[in-house]
Short mmCIF file of C-alpha atoms in Angstrom, two decimals:
data_model
loop_
_atom_site.label_atom_id
_atom_site.label_comp_id
_atom_site.label_asym_id
_atom_site.label_seq_id
_atom_site.Cartn_x
_atom_site.Cartn_y
_atom_site.Cartn_z
CA UNK Y 1 0.00 0.00 0.00
CA UNK Y 2 0.84 3.65 -0.08
CA UNK Y 3 1.11 5.85 2.97
CA UNK Y 4 2.59 9.33 3.04
CA UNK Y 5 2.45 11.38 6.22
CA UNK Y 6 3.05 15.05 6.91
CA UNK Y 7 2.10 17.29 9.80
CA UNK Y 8 -1.26 18.90 9.17
CA UNK Y 9 -0.39 22.42 10.20
CA UNK Y 10 2.65 24.45 11.18
CA UNK Y 11 3.22 28.05 12.15
CA UNK Y 12 6.38 30.14 12.01
CA UNK Y 13 7.56 33.72 12.22
CA UNK Y 14 8.70 35.89 9.35
CA UNK Y 15 12.47 35.62 8.88
CA UNK Y 16 12.71 32.28 10.67
CA UNK Y 17 13.53 28.78 9.40
CA UNK Y 18 10.98 25.97 9.26
CA UNK Y 19 11.37 22.28 8.48
CA UNK Y 20 8.43 20.29 7.11
CA UNK Y 21 8.81 16.54 7.43
CA UNK Y 22 7.41 13.80 5.23
CA UNK Y 23 7.55 10.07 5.88
CA UNK Y 24 6.48 7.53 3.32
CA UNK Y 25 5.79 3.85 2.98
CA UNK Y 26 5.18 2.89 -0.61
CA UNK Y 27 5.30 -0.31 -2.61
CA UNK Y 28 7.94 1.22 -4.86
CA UNK Y 29 9.91 4.45 -5.05
CA UNK Y 30 11.12 6.50 -7.97
CA UNK Y 31 11.67 9.96 -6.56
CA UNK Y 32 10.09 12.41 -4.17
CA UNK Y 33 8.68 15.81 -5.03
CA UNK Y 34 7.73 18.86 -3.00
CA UNK Y 35 5.05 21.23 -4.26
CA UNK Y 36 3.71 24.52 -2.92
CA UNK Y 37 0.01 25.24 -3.21
CA UNK Y 38 -1.74 28.48 -2.35
CA UNK Y 39 -5.42 28.23 -1.53
CA UNK Y 40 -7.55 27.69 -4.63
CA UNK Y 41 -4.55 27.51 -6.93
CA UNK Y 42 -2.60 24.77 -8.66
CA UNK Y 43 0.48 23.25 -7.04
CA UNK Y 44 3.81 24.63 -8.17
CA UNK Y 45 6.99 22.57 -8.27
CA UNK Y 46 9.61 23.21 -5.59
CA UNK Y 47 12.05 20.32 -5.59
CA UNK Y 48 12.82 16.75 -6.64
CA UNK Y 49 14.99 14.18 -4.85
CA UNK Y 50 15.77 10.70 -6.10
CA UNK Y 51 19.12 10.09 -4.38
CA UNK Y 52 19.92 10.48 -0.70
CA UNK Y 53 21.10 13.86 0.44
CA UNK Y 54 20.30 17.52 0.36
CA UNK Y 55 19.23 19.54 -2.66
CA UNK Y 56 19.45 23.30 -2.23
CA UNK Y 57 17.60 25.83 -4.33
CA UNK Y 58 17.69 29.36 -3.01
CA UNK Y 59 15.72 29.71 0.21
CA UNK Y 60 14.35 26.18 -0.15
CA UNK Y 61 16.21 22.93 0.44
CA UNK Y 62 14.96 19.35 0.37
CA UNK Y 63 16.49 16.27 1.95
CA UNK Y 64 15.91 12.60 1.29
CA UNK Y 65 16.81 9.39 3.11
CA UNK Y 66 15.53 6.42 1.16
CA UNK Y 67 16.51 3.87 3.80
CA UNK Y 68 14.41 5.71 6.37
CA UNK Y 69 11.55 6.61 4.04
CA UNK Y 70 11.98 10.21 5.09
CA UNK Y 71 12.23 13.63 3.52
CA UNK Y 72 12.07 17.19 4.70
CA UNK Y 73 11.61 20.58 3.12
CA UNK Y 74 13.56 23.40 4.71
CA UNK Y 75 12.43 26.97 4.20
CA UNK Y 76 14.81 29.74 5.23
CA UNK Y 77 14.26 33.47 5.70
CA UNK Y 78 10.54 32.97 5.77
CA UNK Y 79 8.35 35.55 4.07
CA UNK Y 80 4.64 36.18 4.47
CA UNK Y 81 4.07 34.90 0.92
CA UNK Y 82 5.38 31.49 2.03
CA UNK Y 83 2.08 30.93 3.83
CA UNK Y 84 0.68 28.03 1.79
CA UNK Y 85 0.22 24.29 1.78
CA UNK Y 86 3.27 22.17 1.10
CA UNK Y 87 2.68 18.82 -0.54
CA UNK Y 88 5.04 15.87 -0.47
CA UNK Y 89 4.55 13.41 -3.34
CA UNK Y 90 6.20 10.08 -4.13
CA UNK Y 91 6.51 8.83 -7.68
CA UNK Y 92 5.54 5.20 -7.99
CA UNK Y 93 8.26 2.95 -9.34
CA UNK Y 94 8.14 2.31 -13.08
CA UNK Y 95 5.33 4.82 -13.61
CA UNK Y 96 4.89 8.57 -13.75
CA UNK Y 97 2.14 8.48 -11.14
CA UNK Y 98 2.45 10.73 -8.10
CA UNK Y 99 0.96 9.80 -4.76
CA UNK Y 100 0.49 12.89 -2.63
CA UNK Y 101 0.75 13.21 1.10
CA UNK Y 102 -1.85 14.91 3.21
CA UNK Y 103 -0.17 18.31 2.84
CA UNK Y 104 1.09 20.72 5.51
CA UNK Y 105 -0.54 24.11 5.90
CA UNK Y 106 2.11 26.64 6.89
CA UNK Y 107 1.16 30.00 8.35
CA UNK Y 108 3.82 32.67 8.59
CA UNK Y 109 3.20 35.43 11.09
CA UNK Y 110 4.86 38.86 11.21
CA UNK N 1 7.43 27.62 -20.69
CA UNK N 2 5.51 24.51 -19.60
CA UNK N 3 2.13 26.14 -19.12
CA UNK N 4 -1.02 24.11 -18.58
CA UNK N 5 -4.47 25.65 -18.81
CA UNK N 6 -7.87 24.42 -17.72
CA UNK N 7 -11.30 25.50 -18.81
CA UNK N 8 -13.59 26.41 -17.24
CA UNK N 9 -12.04 27.69 -14.02
CA UNK N 10 -15.35 27.49 -12.23
CA UNK N 11 -18.64 25.80 -13.08
CA UNK N 12 -21.97 25.44 -11.33
CA UNK N 13 -24.44 22.90 -12.63
CA UNK N 14 -27.65 21.18 -11.68
CA UNK N 15 -27.71 17.66 -10.37
CA UNK N 16 -28.03 15.13 -13.19
CA UNK N 17 -26.26 17.17 -15.83
CA UNK N 18 -22.85 16.45 -17.35
CA UNK N 19 -19.87 18.77 -17.19
CA UNK N 20 -16.80 18.77 -19.42
CA UNK N 21 -13.45 20.11 -18.23
CA UNK N 22 -10.61 20.75 -20.66
CA UNK N 23 -6.91 20.53 -19.92
CA UNK N 24 -4.44 21.91 -22.43
CA UNK N 25 -0.66 22.05 -22.53
CA UNK N 26 -0.03 25.40 -24.19
CA UNK N 27 3.63 25.31 -25.15
CA UNK N 28 4.62 21.67 -25.13
CA UNK N 29 3.36 18.29 -26.22
CA UNK N 30 2.35 16.21 -23.25
CA UNK N 31 3.10 12.52 -23.40
CA UNK N 32 0.92 11.95 -20.38
CA UNK N 33 -1.78 13.88 -18.58
CA UNK N 34 -3.15 13.21 -15.14
CA UNK N 35 -6.44 14.10 -13.48
CA UNK N 36 -6.73 14.76 -9.76
CA UNK N 37 -9.49 15.85 -7.44
CA UNK N 38 -9.04 17.74 -4.23
CA UNK N 39 -11.53 18.20 -1.41
CA UNK N 40 -11.31 21.30 0.82
CA UNK N 41 -8.20 21.32 2.96
CA UNK N 42 -7.22 17.88 1.66
CA UNK N 43 -4.45 16.75 -0.60
CA UNK N 44 -4.65 15.75 -4.23
CA UNK N 45 -6.03 12.34 -5.11
CA UNK N 46 -5.05 10.86 -8.45
CA UNK N 47 -8.09 9.84 -10.44
CA UNK N 48 -6.63 8.65 -13.72
CA UNK N 49 -3.65 8.70 -16.05
CA UNK N 50 -4.28 9.63 -19.65
CA UNK N 51 -2.10 8.95 -22.69
CA UNK N 52 -2.86 10.34 -26.12
CA UNK N 53 -4.71 7.89 -28.32
CA UNK N 54 -5.24 5.24 -25.69
CA UNK N 55 -7.73 4.53 -22.93
CA UNK N 56 -7.17 6.19 -19.61
CA UNK N 57 -5.99 4.17 -16.65
CA UNK N 58 -8.20 4.77 -13.64
CA UNK N 59 -7.20 4.50 -10.01
CA UNK N 60 -8.95 2.05 -7.74
CA UNK N 61 -12.34 3.31 -6.65
CA UNK N 62 -12.76 5.79 -9.51
CA UNK N 63 -15.71 4.97 -11.76
CA UNK N 64 -14.65 5.14 -15.40
CA UNK N 65 -18.23 5.47 -16.59
CA UNK N 66 -18.78 8.37 -14.23
CA UNK N 67 -15.60 10.23 -15.08
CA UNK N 68 -15.02 9.97 -18.82
CA UNK N 69 -11.55 10.91 -20.02
CA UNK N 70 -10.69 11.58 -23.63
CA UNK N 71 -7.13 12.36 -24.65
CA UNK N 72 -7.67 13.58 -28.18
CA UNK N 73 -4.23 15.01 -28.91
CA UNK N 74 -0.83 15.61 -27.37
CA UNK N 75 -2.04 18.95 -26.06
CA UNK N 76 -5.62 18.26 -24.98
CA UNK N 77 -7.31 15.99 -22.49
CA UNK N 78 -10.91 16.29 -21.34
CA UNK N 79 -12.67 15.04 -18.22
CA UNK N 80 -16.45 14.71 -18.36
CA UNK N 81 -18.31 14.26 -15.11
CA UNK N 82 -21.49 12.48 -16.17
CA UNK N 83 -24.79 12.77 -14.32
CA UNK N 84 -23.16 14.96 -11.70
CA UNK N 85 -24.38 14.87 -8.12
CA UNK N 86 -23.60 17.16 -5.17
CA UNK N 87 -20.98 14.72 -3.87
CA UNK N 88 -19.03 15.28 -7.10
CA UNK N 89 -18.49 18.90 -6.09
CA UNK N 90 -14.74 19.33 -5.79
CA UNK N 91 -11.65 21.00 -7.17
CA UNK N 92 -10.44 19.13 -10.25
CA UNK N 93 -6.82 19.64 -11.29
CA UNK N 94 -4.99 18.28 -14.30
CA UNK N 95 -1.28 17.98 -14.88
CA UNK N 96 0.81 17.29 -17.93
CA UNK N 97 4.20 15.78 -18.49
CA UNK N 98 6.59 15.41 -21.41
CA UNK N 99 10.19 14.33 -20.88
CA UNK N 100 11.83 14.88 -17.53
CA UNK N 101 10.55 14.32 -14.04
CA UNK N 102 8.20 17.19 -13.42
CA UNK N 103 4.45 17.33 -13.79
CA UNK N 104 3.07 20.75 -14.66
CA UNK N 105 -0.27 21.53 -13.08
CA UNK N 106 -3.19 23.44 -14.45
CA UNK N 107 -4.95 26.12 -12.38
CA UNK N 108 -7.82 23.82 -11.48
CA UNK N 109 -11.58 23.80 -12.03
CA UNK N 110 -13.97 24.25 -9.15
CA UNK N 111 -17.14 22.25 -9.76
CA UNK N 112 -20.25 22.90 -7.71
CA UNK N 113 -23.25 20.64 -8.25
CA UNK N 114 -26.51 21.97 -6.90
#
């Protein structure tokens, strides 16, 4: 079966750093994606990890440990516009299908 | 580049009617398109995978006769919700993919069935 877990909600202060965790148990694995989604809008791509380690892209970084079935998204220098839902998605092995986690709603306060 | 559009963005219909939603890749040819639905404050649930010229592959629990998918060309896929009922009210999002890893998402269609 497929099971992808994320915290439901998180809050943080403008300028701070926040880490959003994602754990997964899937029947196969072919990469992990992070997407940002503002309310009522389509998800936008943030990062992709297929090998273990950290991928850095500006203020956002994503980490993957395949042996632990674990990933996190790290957001630095938080801005008010970062208030959104963050979706973790695992690509099923040998397909292009994405299985999404429950999503984490992040609220950034001044 | 890699823009995906959906039409309409919002639709309200009466119970029992059918609604068609279009998904277009505007600046690339999509080898595969995907259809998702999303309930309020919930994550995306994959409904079906669509390849041009072939029948869509539906996820478990999704009725293929209820949600008709037609992938007419490399830039267009349509989802028709047949005999819509209030429980079909949801946010429907498509995505498209060509080479590479990323899926590009459309802006979504909010369906309300009265």
